Amino acid sequence: MTERTKAGGSTIIRYLDVVKRYGAFTALRGVSLDVHAGEVVCLIGPSGSGKSTLLRCTNGLETIDGGDIEFEGTRLARDDRGLRAMRQRMGMVFQNFELFPHLTALQNVAEGPRTVLRMPLDEAERRALAMLDKVGLADKAPNYPSALSGGQQQRVAIARALAMQPDVMLFDEPTSALDPETIGEVLNVMKALAEEGMTMVVVTHEMTFARRVGDWIAVFDAGRIVEQGPPRQIFDAPTTERTRDFLGHLGWTG
Amino acid sequence: MTLDWSVVWQHRDALAQGTATTFLLTVATMAIAVPCGIVVAVLRLYGWSPLRSLATAYVELFRNLPLILVVYWAFYVLPILTGLGLSPLATGLAALSLNVTAYNAETFRAGINSIRRGQVEAAMALGMTRLQALRRVVVPQALRRVLPVLASTWVSLFKDTSLVSVIAVTELAYVSMQIRAQTFRVLEMLTAMAALYWLLGYPQAKIVDWIQRRWSVTE
């Protein structure tokens, strides 16, 4: 393995031989990976290779059947109360945004601080507005999600996750449901976040983003990590046939 | 054949009384059947398993019986079962409530089920409890989605209250039939009854349309 530039930071998430089964189907066959503070780790690979599953195991939306996940040095909680405490420190962004359609953009972002952190309404809304401003959508605060473009909805979803002031952000194919012309605005917000030093785990098919913004790339295939390393290694000098294959199918020429 | 429409005007007080009772039955039935419907739906979805089966059995029974049969059944069986001498109005209200509660329960259950799993996941990812997710995210959306269905149920119920006339509840249909029997003005009274139901029902149907436009949540 080549040098890992930000490996000096403490390990925030450690996946140890993680196994996940759905009935007879094994989605993860022993995945081990470290995520350090301030790093952007991109999970790439073909559909159904287990990268989204690993992300969903990280905050306990899926339970694991083997191995371990450590978050900030402690084993991922198995009980509801412990899980909730961990989820508060991990922001998650979904492929389909999953904004709450009955709430305005501002209310969506304020919902976590209000309900989970029990913050007073005016304080929660002040924080929400600051987060919307951060993703460039302060002027859309009173709009309902249905009045926003896909890219804008996803930026609101990022603001909603940031409003909980998480230590880590998890992105599950954040641009896969977007029109091509709105992908850029979402990636720009993510890039800005990375430059601020946010620790991020990103499941993505955006190879340009992974190469430019990613610090560490893990290539998935059939429930395993077939190769991991810095983007230069993965994209310019992949060491496994499977990585070359996958990138070749994407038409990736480096 | 000569028609004598004055019979309608002569009996205006009785007809007004009947109309008032019809409205009372509709409002009272819904006032009972909405909260009970929510309870039955939540029991079917999240209840302890014997309660879940009971709720399912209740819904499947009353949804599949003709309402008029339930009305007769309530009239003859309820007094024996409860030992209470219920008035026709109370009996009619019980029969209608049993029926509409079953329908509302299905409406609420479908509404709750129609909310994508991802919505609950998004709420839980913020750190909410399951109950908070239900209260803050699922139920508010489900209520908006089922409001148009509830409004349609209301309009059907308004007309179906006429079925309790068979047990002598003095609502609009019963009163009209009584006047018909006393005056032999069959055509006049049936026409008057039709006109009254339609004139009262049409605006309600229009309000339903308005509710559907006003409250639908677009994604």
GROMACS .gro file of C-alpha atoms in nm:
model
  473
    1MET     CA    1   0.000   0.000   0.000
    2THR     CA    2   0.116   0.349  -0.084
    3GLU     CA    3   0.142   0.640   0.161
    4ARG     CA    4  -0.176   0.771   0.313
    5THR     CA    5  -0.154   1.149   0.337
    6LYS     CA    6  -0.405   1.214   0.613
    7ALA     CA    7  -0.341   0.891   0.801
    8GLY     CA    8  -0.185   1.103   1.076
    9GLY     CA    9  -0.538   1.185   1.195
   10SER     CA   10  -0.698   0.954   1.446
   11THR     CA   11  -0.905   0.666   1.315
   12ILE     CA   12  -1.272   0.769   1.324
   13ILE     CA   13  -1.433   0.463   1.171
   14ARG     CA   14  -1.277   0.119   1.161
   15TYR     CA   15  -1.444  -0.166   0.977
   16LEU     CA   16  -1.313  -0.503   1.086
   17ASP     CA   17  -1.397  -0.804   0.873
   18VAL     CA   18  -1.762  -0.689   0.839
   19VAL     CA   19  -2.007  -0.954   0.719
   20LYS     CA   20  -2.367  -0.883   0.615
   21ARG     CA   21  -2.616  -1.139   0.487
   22TYR     CA   22  -2.966  -1.104   0.347
   23GLY     CA   23  -3.106  -1.455   0.378
   24ALA     CA   24  -2.896  -1.673   0.151
   25PHE     CA   25  -2.730  -1.374  -0.014
   26THR     CA   26  -2.406  -1.246   0.137
   27ALA     CA   27  -2.374  -0.874   0.068
   28LEU     CA   28  -2.047  -0.819   0.257
   29ARG     CA   29  -1.789  -1.098   0.285
   30GLY     CA   30  -1.546  -0.961   0.540
   31VAL     CA   31  -1.468  -0.596   0.469
   32SER     CA   32  -1.191  -0.414   0.656
   33LEU     CA   33  -1.126  -0.044   0.610
   34ASP     CA   34  -1.008   0.253   0.818
   35VAL     CA   35  -1.139   0.607   0.791
   36HIS     CA   36  -0.917   0.875   0.948
   37ALA     CA   37  -1.014   1.220   1.073
   38GLY     CA   38  -1.036   1.471   0.791
   39GLU     CA   39  -1.022   1.211   0.518
   40VAL     CA   40  -1.255   1.171   0.222
   41VAL     CA   41  -1.289   0.799   0.160
   42CYS     CA   42  -1.470   0.706  -0.162
   43LEU     CA   43  -1.629   0.365  -0.207
   44ILE     CA   44  -1.654   0.273  -0.572
   45GLY     CA   45  -1.744  -0.041  -0.764
   46PRO     CA   46  -2.028  -0.197  -0.964
   47SER     CA   47  -2.390  -0.188  -0.843
   48GLY     CA   48  -2.467  -0.457  -0.589
   49SER     CA   49  -2.105  -0.489  -0.481
   50GLY     CA   50  -2.184  -0.396  -0.121
   51LYS     CA   51  -2.061  -0.037  -0.093
   52SER     CA   52  -2.402   0.110  -0.001
   53THR     CA   53  -2.461  -0.178   0.238
   54LEU     CA   54  -2.137  -0.098   0.421
   55LEU     CA   55  -2.238   0.267   0.447
   56ARG     CA   56  -2.581   0.172   0.587
   57CYS     CA   57  -2.417  -0.056   0.843
   58THR     CA   58  -2.203   0.236   0.960
   59ASN     CA   59  -2.491   0.415   1.134
   60GLY     CA   60  -2.686   0.102   1.213
   61LEU     CA   61  -2.959   0.132   0.949
   62GLU     CA   62  -2.853  -0.227   0.877
   63THR     CA   63  -2.724  -0.466   1.140
   64ILE     CA   64  -2.408  -0.663   1.075
   65ASP     CA   65  -2.384  -1.042   1.095
   66GLY     CA   66  -2.012  -1.068   1.157
   67GLY     CA   67  -1.700  -0.864   1.228
   68ASP     CA   68  -1.710  -0.526   1.396
   69ILE     CA   69  -1.749  -0.158   1.330
   70GLU     CA   70  -1.578   0.089   1.563
   71PHE     CA   71  -1.678   0.452   1.572
   72GLU     CA   72  -1.443   0.695   1.749
   73GLY     CA   73  -1.281   0.409   1.932
   74THR     CA   74  -1.596   0.238   2.058
   75ARG     CA   75  -1.775  -0.057   1.915
   76LEU     CA   76  -2.094   0.040   1.730
   77ALA     CA   77  -2.381   0.022   1.979
   78ARG     CA   78  -2.636  -0.255   1.939
   79ASP     CA   79  -2.902  -0.103   2.164
   80ASP     CA   80  -3.141   0.170   2.047
   81ARG     CA   81  -3.023   0.437   2.288
   82GLY     CA   82  -2.656   0.386   2.208
   83LEU     CA   83  -2.727   0.375   1.836
   84ARG     CA   84  -2.919   0.700   1.850
   85ALA     CA   85  -2.631   0.872   2.029
   86MET     CA   86  -2.392   0.753   1.754
   87ARG     CA   87  -2.627   0.851   1.472
   88GLN     CA   88  -2.636   1.206   1.606
   89ARG     CA   89  -2.262   1.228   1.537
   90MET     CA   90  -2.290   1.084   1.184
   91GLY     CA   91  -2.471   1.282   0.917
   92MET     CA   92  -2.625   1.083   0.634
   93VAL     CA   93  -2.721   1.191   0.283
   94PHE     CA   94  -2.940   0.958   0.077
   95GLN     CA   95  -2.960   0.890  -0.294
   96ASN     CA   96  -3.327   1.002  -0.305
   97PHE     CA   97  -3.270   1.301  -0.073
   98GLU     CA   98  -3.551   1.189   0.161
   99LEU     CA   99  -3.638   1.542   0.257
  100PHE     CA  100  -3.959   1.561   0.459
  101PRO     CA  101  -4.212   1.680   0.198
  102HIS     CA  102  -4.455   1.830   0.451
  103LEU     CA  103  -4.190   2.068   0.587
  104THR     CA  104  -4.023   2.372   0.430
  105ALA     CA  105  -3.649   2.370   0.359
  106LEU     CA  106  -3.588   2.560   0.683
  107GLN     CA  107  -3.810   2.325   0.887
  108ASN     CA  108  -3.637   2.023   0.732
  109VAL     CA  109  -3.298   2.149   0.845
  110ALA     CA  110  -3.427   2.258   1.188
  111GLU     CA  111  -3.604   1.926   1.251
  112GLY     CA  112  -3.303   1.739   1.390
  113PRO     CA  113  -3.195   2.013   1.633
  114ARG     CA  114  -3.558   2.063   1.734
  115THR     CA  115  -3.667   1.704   1.792
  116VAL     CA  116  -3.343   1.527   1.871
  117LEU     CA  117  -3.137   1.799   2.041
  118ARG     CA  118  -3.453   1.963   2.189
  119MET     CA  119  -3.329   2.307   2.089
  120PRO     CA  120  -3.569   2.604   2.123
  121LEU     CA  121  -3.742   2.689   1.794
  122ASP     CA  122  -3.569   3.023   1.731
  123GLU     CA  123  -3.224   2.881   1.801
  124ALA     CA  124  -3.287   2.577   1.580
  125GLU     CA  125  -3.410   2.799   1.297
  126ARG     CA  126  -3.109   3.030   1.330
  127ARG     CA  127  -2.879   2.730   1.298
  128ALA     CA  128  -3.087   2.594   1.009
  129LEU     CA  129  -3.062   2.922   0.823
  130ALA     CA  130  -2.684   2.928   0.872
  131MET     CA  131  -2.664   2.574   0.729
  132LEU     CA  132  -2.882   2.663   0.431
  133ASP     CA  133  -2.657   2.962   0.372
  134LYS     CA  134  -2.357   2.731   0.378
  135VAL     CA  135  -2.501   2.525   0.091
  136GLY     CA  136  -2.604   2.844  -0.090
  137LEU     CA  137  -2.979   2.811  -0.039
  138ALA     CA  138  -3.067   3.065   0.231
  139ASP     CA  139  -3.313   3.224  -0.013
  140LYS     CA  140  -3.501   2.892  -0.046
  141ALA     CA  141  -3.569   2.864   0.328
  142PRO     CA  142  -3.950   2.909   0.300
  143ASN     CA  143  -3.986   2.673   0.000
  144TYR     CA  144  -4.123   2.322   0.020
  145PRO     CA  145  -3.905   2.046  -0.129
  146SER     CA  146  -4.148   2.001  -0.421
  147ALA     CA  147  -4.062   2.355  -0.534
  148LEU     CA  148  -3.688   2.279  -0.547
  149SER     CA  149  -3.478   2.115  -0.817
  150GLY     CA  150  -3.314   1.780  -0.742
  151GLY     CA  151  -2.977   1.944  -0.688
  152GLN     CA  152  -3.129   2.199  -0.450
  153GLN     CA  153  -3.313   1.926  -0.260
  154GLN     CA  154  -2.991   1.734  -0.214
  155ARG     CA  155  -2.813   2.047  -0.089
  156VAL     CA  156  -3.093   2.099   0.164
  157ALA     CA  157  -3.048   1.733   0.266
  158ILE     CA  158  -2.676   1.801   0.321
  159ALA     CA  159  -2.765   2.109   0.530
  160ARG     CA  160  -3.010   1.895   0.731
  161ALA     CA  161  -2.734   1.649   0.815
  162LEU     CA  162  -2.484   1.928   0.894
  163ALA     CA  163  -2.730   2.093   1.134
  164MET     CA  164  -2.661   1.810   1.379
  165GLN     CA  165  -2.292   1.913   1.369
  166PRO     CA  166  -2.172   1.560   1.297
  167ASP     CA  167  -1.815   1.433   1.319
  168VAL     CA  168  -1.855   1.231   0.999
  169MET     CA  169  -2.071   1.265   0.689
  170LEU     CA  170  -2.193   0.954   0.506
  171PHE     CA  171  -2.302   1.000   0.144
  172ASP     CA  172  -2.496   0.721  -0.027
  173GLU     CA  173  -2.472   0.787  -0.403
  174PRO     CA  174  -2.569   1.151  -0.350
  175THR     CA  175  -2.577   1.240  -0.720
  176SER     CA  176  -2.720   0.921  -0.874
  177ALA     CA  177  -3.079   1.048  -0.880
  178LEU     CA  178  -2.990   1.389  -1.022
  179ASP     CA  179  -3.016   1.544  -1.366
  180PRO     CA  180  -2.668   1.587  -1.514
  181GLU     CA  181  -2.689   1.967  -1.498
  182THR     CA  182  -2.747   1.971  -1.121
  183ILE     CA  183  -2.480   1.717  -1.025
  184GLY     CA  184  -2.209   1.984  -1.027
  185GLU     CA  185  -2.370   2.205  -0.763
  186VAL     CA  186  -2.397   1.912  -0.521
  187LEU     CA  187  -2.038   1.798  -0.583
  188ASN     CA  188  -1.918   2.155  -0.528
  189VAL     CA  189  -2.087   2.167  -0.188
  190MET     CA  190  -1.926   1.833  -0.100
  191LYS     CA  191  -1.585   1.951  -0.217
  192ALA     CA  192  -1.614   2.268  -0.006
  193LEU     CA  193  -1.707   2.051   0.291
  194ALA     CA  194  -1.402   1.831   0.232
  195GLU     CA  195  -1.178   2.137   0.214
  196GLU     CA  196  -1.307   2.245   0.555
  197GLY     CA  197  -1.172   1.919   0.689
  198MET     CA  198  -1.496   1.723   0.728
  199THR     CA  199  -1.445   1.348   0.746
  200MET     CA  200  -1.651   1.194   0.467
  201VAL     CA  201  -1.737   0.845   0.344
  202VAL     CA  202  -1.880   0.870  -0.006
  203VAL     CA  203  -2.038   0.593  -0.212
  204THR     CA  204  -2.019   0.727  -0.564
  205HIS     CA  205  -2.008   0.660  -0.936
  206GLU     CA  206  -1.853   1.004  -0.998
  207MET     CA  207  -1.499   0.899  -1.079
  208THR     CA  208  -1.378   1.253  -1.140
  209PHE     CA  209  -1.494   1.351  -0.792
  210ALA     CA  210  -1.334   1.043  -0.636
  211ARG     CA  211  -1.005   1.120  -0.808
  212ARG     CA  212  -0.995   1.493  -0.734
  213VAL     CA  213  -1.148   1.507  -0.388
  214GLY     CA  214  -1.096   1.157  -0.251
  215ASP     CA  215  -0.797   1.089  -0.022
  216TRP     CA  216  -0.848   0.716  -0.018
  217ILE     CA  217  -1.040   0.492  -0.258
  218ALA     CA  218  -1.183   0.148  -0.185
  219VAL     CA  219  -1.289  -0.060  -0.485
  220PHE     CA  220  -1.571  -0.306  -0.412
  221ASP     CA  221  -1.665  -0.618  -0.599
  222ALA     CA  222  -1.902  -0.896  -0.492
  223GLY     CA  223  -1.903  -0.801  -0.125
  224ARG     CA  224  -1.526  -0.751  -0.089
  225ILE     CA  225  -1.277  -0.469  -0.119
  226VAL     CA  226  -1.061  -0.580  -0.409
  227GLU     CA  227  -0.821  -0.289  -0.384
  228GLN     CA  228  -0.775   0.022  -0.175
  229GLY     CA  229  -0.529   0.306  -0.199
  230PRO     CA  230  -0.481   0.672  -0.286
  231PRO     CA  231  -0.655   0.789  -0.606
  232ARG     CA  232  -0.327   0.801  -0.801
  233GLN     CA  233  -0.280   0.430  -0.746
  234ILE     CA  234  -0.641   0.329  -0.817
  235PHE     CA  235  -0.690   0.541  -1.127
  236ASP     CA  236  -0.341   0.548  -1.277
  237ALA     CA  237  -0.182   0.223  -1.170
  238PRO     CA  238  -0.444  -0.019  -1.042
  239THR     CA  239  -0.283  -0.330  -0.900
  240THR     CA  240  -0.571  -0.572  -0.953
  241GLU     CA  241  -0.733  -0.698  -1.268
  242ARG     CA  242  -1.079  -0.637  -1.121
  243THR     CA  243  -1.012  -0.264  -1.069
  244ARG     CA  244  -0.881  -0.228  -1.425
  245ASP     CA  245  -1.189  -0.412  -1.544
  246PHE     CA  246  -1.433  -0.194  -1.353
  247LEU     CA  247  -1.270   0.133  -1.459
  248GLY     CA  248  -1.244   0.002  -1.815
  249HIS     CA  249  -1.619  -0.065  -1.825
  250LEU     CA  250  -1.681   0.294  -1.716
  251GLY     CA  251  -1.476   0.410  -2.009
  252TRP     CA  252  -1.223   0.554  -1.764
  253THR     CA  253  -0.898   0.633  -1.933
  254GLY     CA  254  -0.728   0.821  -1.651
  255MET     CA  255 -10.208   1.259  -1.244
  256THR     CA  256 -10.207   1.579  -1.047
  257LEU     CA  257  -9.911   1.671  -0.835
  258ASP     CA  258  -9.948   1.861  -0.513
  259TRP     CA  259  -9.614   2.004  -0.405
  260SER     CA  260  -9.763   2.193  -0.114
  261VAL     CA  261  -9.728   1.877   0.092
  262VAL     CA  262  -9.355   1.934   0.106
  263TRP     CA  263  -9.388   2.287   0.244
  264GLN     CA  264  -9.657   2.180   0.492
  265HIS     CA  265  -9.416   1.931   0.646
  266ARG     CA  266  -9.112   2.160   0.639
  267ASP     CA  267  -9.060   2.143   1.015
  268ALA     CA  268  -9.050   1.764   1.020
  269LEU     CA  269  -8.818   1.761   0.718
  270ALA     CA  270  -8.590   2.015   0.884
  271GLN     CA  271  -8.582   1.799   1.196
  272GLY     CA  272  -8.498   1.494   0.986
  273THR     CA  273  -8.221   1.682   0.808
  274ALA     CA  274  -8.076   1.792   1.142
  275THR     CA  275  -8.075   1.431   1.263
  276THR     CA  276  -7.904   1.318   0.943
  277PHE     CA  277  -7.627   1.574   0.998
  278LEU     CA  278  -7.602   1.481   1.365
  279LEU     CA  279  -7.562   1.112   1.275
  280THR     CA  280  -7.293   1.192   1.017
  281VAL     CA  281  -7.093   1.417   1.248
  282ALA     CA  282  -7.125   1.187   1.550
  283THR     CA  283  -7.030   0.878   1.349
  284MET     CA  284  -6.717   1.045   1.211
  285ALA     CA  285  -6.628   1.185   1.553
  286ILE     CA  286  -6.624   0.827   1.680
  287ALA     CA  287  -6.486   0.653   1.372
  288VAL     CA  288  -6.180   0.874   1.309
  289PRO     CA  289  -6.003   0.829   1.645
  290CYS     CA  290  -6.117   0.464   1.668
  291GLY     CA  291  -5.997   0.407   1.311
  292ILE     CA  292  -5.650   0.541   1.399
  293VAL     CA  293  -5.634   0.316   1.706
  294VAL     CA  294  -5.739   0.007   1.508
  295ALA     CA  295  -5.489   0.089   1.230
  296VAL     CA  296  -5.201   0.135   1.473
  297LEU     CA  297  -5.298  -0.190   1.649
  298ARG     CA  298  -5.297  -0.373   1.315
  299LEU     CA  299  -4.956  -0.232   1.225
  300TYR     CA  300  -4.766  -0.227   1.553
  301GLY     CA  301  -4.985  -0.405   1.809
  302TRP     CA  302  -4.906  -0.705   2.025
  303SER     CA  303  -4.987  -1.002   1.802
  304PRO     CA  304  -5.318  -1.121   1.958
  305LEU     CA  305  -5.444  -0.761   1.943
  306ARG     CA  306  -5.324  -0.737   1.586
  307SER     CA  307  -5.529  -1.046   1.492
  308LEU     CA  308  -5.832  -0.909   1.675
  309ALA     CA  309  -5.808  -0.576   1.493
  310THR     CA  310  -5.771  -0.756   1.159
  311ALA     CA  311  -6.072  -0.979   1.232
  312TYR     CA  312  -6.281  -0.676   1.326
  313VAL     CA  313  -6.192  -0.487   1.009
  314GLU     CA  314  -6.249  -0.786   0.781
  315LEU     CA  315  -6.584  -0.864   0.944
  316PHE     CA  316  -6.740  -0.520   0.929
  317ARG     CA  317  -6.595  -0.421   0.595
  318ASN     CA  318  -6.758  -0.722   0.431
  319LEU     CA  319  -7.105  -0.712   0.584
  320PRO     CA  320  -7.387  -0.514   0.420
  321LEU     CA  321  -7.444  -0.204   0.632
  322ILE     CA  322  -7.821  -0.265   0.648
  323LEU     CA  323  -7.754  -0.606   0.801
  324VAL     CA  324  -7.533  -0.446   1.066
  325VAL     CA  325  -7.811  -0.197   1.139
  326TYR     CA  326  -8.068  -0.476   1.190
  327TRP     CA  327  -7.814  -0.679   1.386
  328ALA     CA  328  -7.744  -0.386   1.618
  329PHE     CA  329  -8.116  -0.333   1.665
  330TYR     CA  330  -8.194  -0.691   1.766
  331VAL     CA  331  -7.866  -0.813   1.914
  332LEU     CA  332  -7.714  -0.514   2.095
  333PRO     CA  333  -7.992  -0.495   2.359
  334ILE     CA  334  -7.946  -0.865   2.437
  335LEU     CA  335  -7.567  -0.838   2.437
  336THR     CA  336  -7.541  -0.524   2.648
  337GLY     CA  337  -7.866  -0.550   2.846
  338LEU     CA  338  -7.923  -0.183   2.766
  339GLY     CA  339  -8.238  -0.043   2.613
  340LEU     CA  340  -8.068   0.176   2.354
  341SER     CA  341  -8.269   0.437   2.164
  342PRO     CA  342  -8.300   0.387   1.787
  343LEU     CA  343  -8.067   0.685   1.740
  344ALA     CA  344  -7.797   0.537   1.964
  345THR     CA  345  -7.838   0.197   1.796
  346GLY     CA  346  -7.810   0.352   1.451
  347LEU     CA  347  -7.504   0.547   1.561
  348ALA     CA  348  -7.342   0.229   1.694
  349ALA     CA  349  -7.406   0.041   1.368
  350LEU     CA  350  -7.272   0.322   1.150
  351SER     CA  351  -6.968   0.367   1.375
  352LEU     CA  352  -6.882  -0.003   1.362
  353ASN     CA  353  -6.892   0.007   0.985
  354VAL     CA  354  -6.710   0.338   0.927
  355THR     CA  355  -6.442   0.264   1.188
  356ALA     CA  356  -6.349  -0.048   0.988
  357TYR     CA  357  -6.320   0.159   0.669
  358ASN     CA  358  -6.124   0.438   0.838
  359ALA     CA  359  -5.885   0.186   0.992
  360GLU     CA  360  -5.801   0.060   0.644
  361THR     CA  361  -5.764   0.414   0.518
  362PHE     CA  362  -5.519   0.505   0.796
  363ARG     CA  363  -5.328   0.180   0.757
  364ALA     CA  364  -5.285   0.240   0.384
  365GLY     CA  365  -5.182   0.598   0.456
  366ILE     CA  366  -4.913   0.497   0.703
  367ASN     CA  367  -4.790   0.219   0.473
  368SER     CA  368  -4.770   0.455   0.177
  369ILE     CA  369  -4.492   0.656   0.339
  370ARG     CA  370  -4.158   0.538   0.198
  371ARG     CA  371  -3.921   0.348   0.426
  372GLY     CA  372  -3.655   0.604   0.340
  373GLN     CA  373  -3.849   0.871   0.527
  374VAL     CA  374  -3.825   0.675   0.852
  375GLU     CA  375  -3.458   0.604   0.781
  376ALA     CA  376  -3.387   0.973   0.724
  377ALA     CA  377  -3.555   1.053   1.057
  378MET     CA  378  -3.366   0.776   1.239
  379ALA     CA  379  -3.037   0.883   1.078
  380LEU     CA  380  -3.085   1.220   1.251
  381GLY     CA  381  -3.103   1.029   1.579
  382MET     CA  382  -3.480   1.017   1.627
  383THR     CA  383  -3.652   0.733   1.810
  384ARG     CA  384  -3.899   0.517   1.620
  385LEU     CA  385  -4.186   0.693   1.798
  386GLN     CA  386  -4.048   1.039   1.712
  387ALA     CA  387  -4.015   0.932   1.349
  388LEU     CA  388  -4.377   0.815   1.351
  389ARG     CA  389  -4.504   1.130   1.521
  390ARG     CA  390  -4.296   1.393   1.341
  391VAL     CA  391  -4.252   1.241   0.996
  392VAL     CA  392  -4.486   0.950   0.914
  393VAL     CA  393  -4.821   1.042   1.070
  394PRO     CA  394  -4.829   1.407   0.953
  395GLN     CA  395  -4.767   1.290   0.596
  396ALA     CA  396  -5.010   0.999   0.624
  397LEU     CA  397  -5.288   1.226   0.754
  398ARG     CA  398  -5.249   1.463   0.462
  399ARG     CA  399  -5.257   1.172   0.221
  400VAL     CA  400  -5.575   1.017   0.363
  401LEU     CA  401  -5.767   1.340   0.415
  402PRO     CA  402  -5.927   1.322   0.067
  403VAL     CA  403  -6.027   0.959   0.131
  404LEU     CA  404  -6.178   1.051   0.467
  405ALA     CA  405  -6.368   1.331   0.299
  406SER     CA  406  -6.512   1.086   0.042
  407THR     CA  407  -6.607   0.851   0.323
  408TRP     CA  408  -6.787   1.144   0.482
  409VAL     CA  409  -6.995   1.205   0.168
  410SER     CA  410  -7.085   0.834   0.141
  411LEU     CA  411  -7.170   0.825   0.509
  412PHE     CA  412  -7.400   1.126   0.472
  413LYS     CA  413  -7.613   0.923   0.228
  414ASP     CA  414  -7.574   0.591   0.408
  415THR     CA  415  -7.728   0.733   0.725
  416SER     CA  416  -8.059   0.682   0.540
  417LEU     CA  417  -8.021   0.307   0.607
  418VAL     CA  418  -8.093   0.352   0.977
  419SER     CA  419  -8.448   0.454   0.880
  420VAL     CA  420  -8.525   0.078   0.887
  421ILE     CA  421  -8.501   0.088   1.265
  422ALA     CA  422  -8.713   0.403   1.294
  423VAL     CA  423  -8.443   0.662   1.350
  424THR     CA  424  -8.619   0.984   1.260
  425GLU     CA  425  -8.363   1.113   1.012
  426LEU     CA  426  -8.439   1.261   0.672
  427ALA     CA  427  -8.527   0.936   0.490
  428TYR     CA  428  -8.748   0.805   0.769
  429VAL     CA  429  -8.934   1.137   0.803
  430SER     CA  430  -8.991   1.157   0.428
  431MET     CA  431  -9.125   0.803   0.416
  432GLN     CA  432  -9.355   0.876   0.708
  433ILE     CA  433  -9.502   1.179   0.533
  434ARG     CA  434  -9.540   0.974   0.215
  435ALA     CA  435  -9.733   0.707   0.406
  436GLN     CA  436  -9.960   0.962   0.572
  437THR     CA  437 -10.037   1.175   0.267
  438PHE     CA  438 -10.001   0.920  -0.018
  439ARG     CA  439  -9.800   1.185  -0.202
  440VAL     CA  440  -9.543   0.929  -0.312
  441LEU     CA  441  -9.389   1.103  -0.610
  442GLU     CA  442  -9.374   1.441  -0.442
  443MET     CA  443  -9.209   1.313  -0.127
  444LEU     CA  444  -8.955   1.092  -0.307
  445THR     CA  445  -8.864   1.382  -0.533
  446ALA     CA  446  -8.837   1.619  -0.238
  447MET     CA  447  -8.617   1.368  -0.057
  448ALA     CA  448  -8.394   1.328  -0.360
  449ALA     CA  449  -8.368   1.705  -0.399
  450LEU     CA  450  -8.281   1.751  -0.032
  451TYR     CA  451  -8.011   1.482  -0.029
  452TRP     CA  452  -7.864   1.614  -0.350
  453LEU     CA  453  -7.870   1.980  -0.248
  454LEU     CA  454  -7.707   1.896   0.083
  455GLY     CA  455  -7.463   1.640  -0.058
  456TYR     CA  456  -7.338   1.831  -0.364
  457PRO     CA  457  -7.169   2.115  -0.173
  458GLN     CA  458  -7.005   1.857   0.052
  459ALA     CA  459  -6.869   1.675  -0.253
  460LYS     CA  460  -6.736   2.008  -0.382
  461ILE     CA  461  -6.565   2.069  -0.047
  462VAL     CA  462  -6.405   1.725  -0.084
  463ASP     CA  463  -6.267   1.826  -0.424
  464TRP     CA  464  -6.130   2.144  -0.271
  465ILE     CA  465  -5.968   1.951   0.014
  466GLN     CA  466  -5.802   1.719  -0.237
  467ARG     CA  467  -5.650   2.014  -0.419
  468ARG     CA  468  -5.558   2.208  -0.107
  469TRP     CA  469  -5.400   1.932   0.100
  470SER     CA  470  -5.227   1.704  -0.144
  471VAL     CA  471  -4.853   1.690  -0.071
  472THR     CA  472  -4.641   1.684  -0.385
  473GLU     CA  473  -4.298   1.529  -0.378
   0.00000   0.00000   0.00000
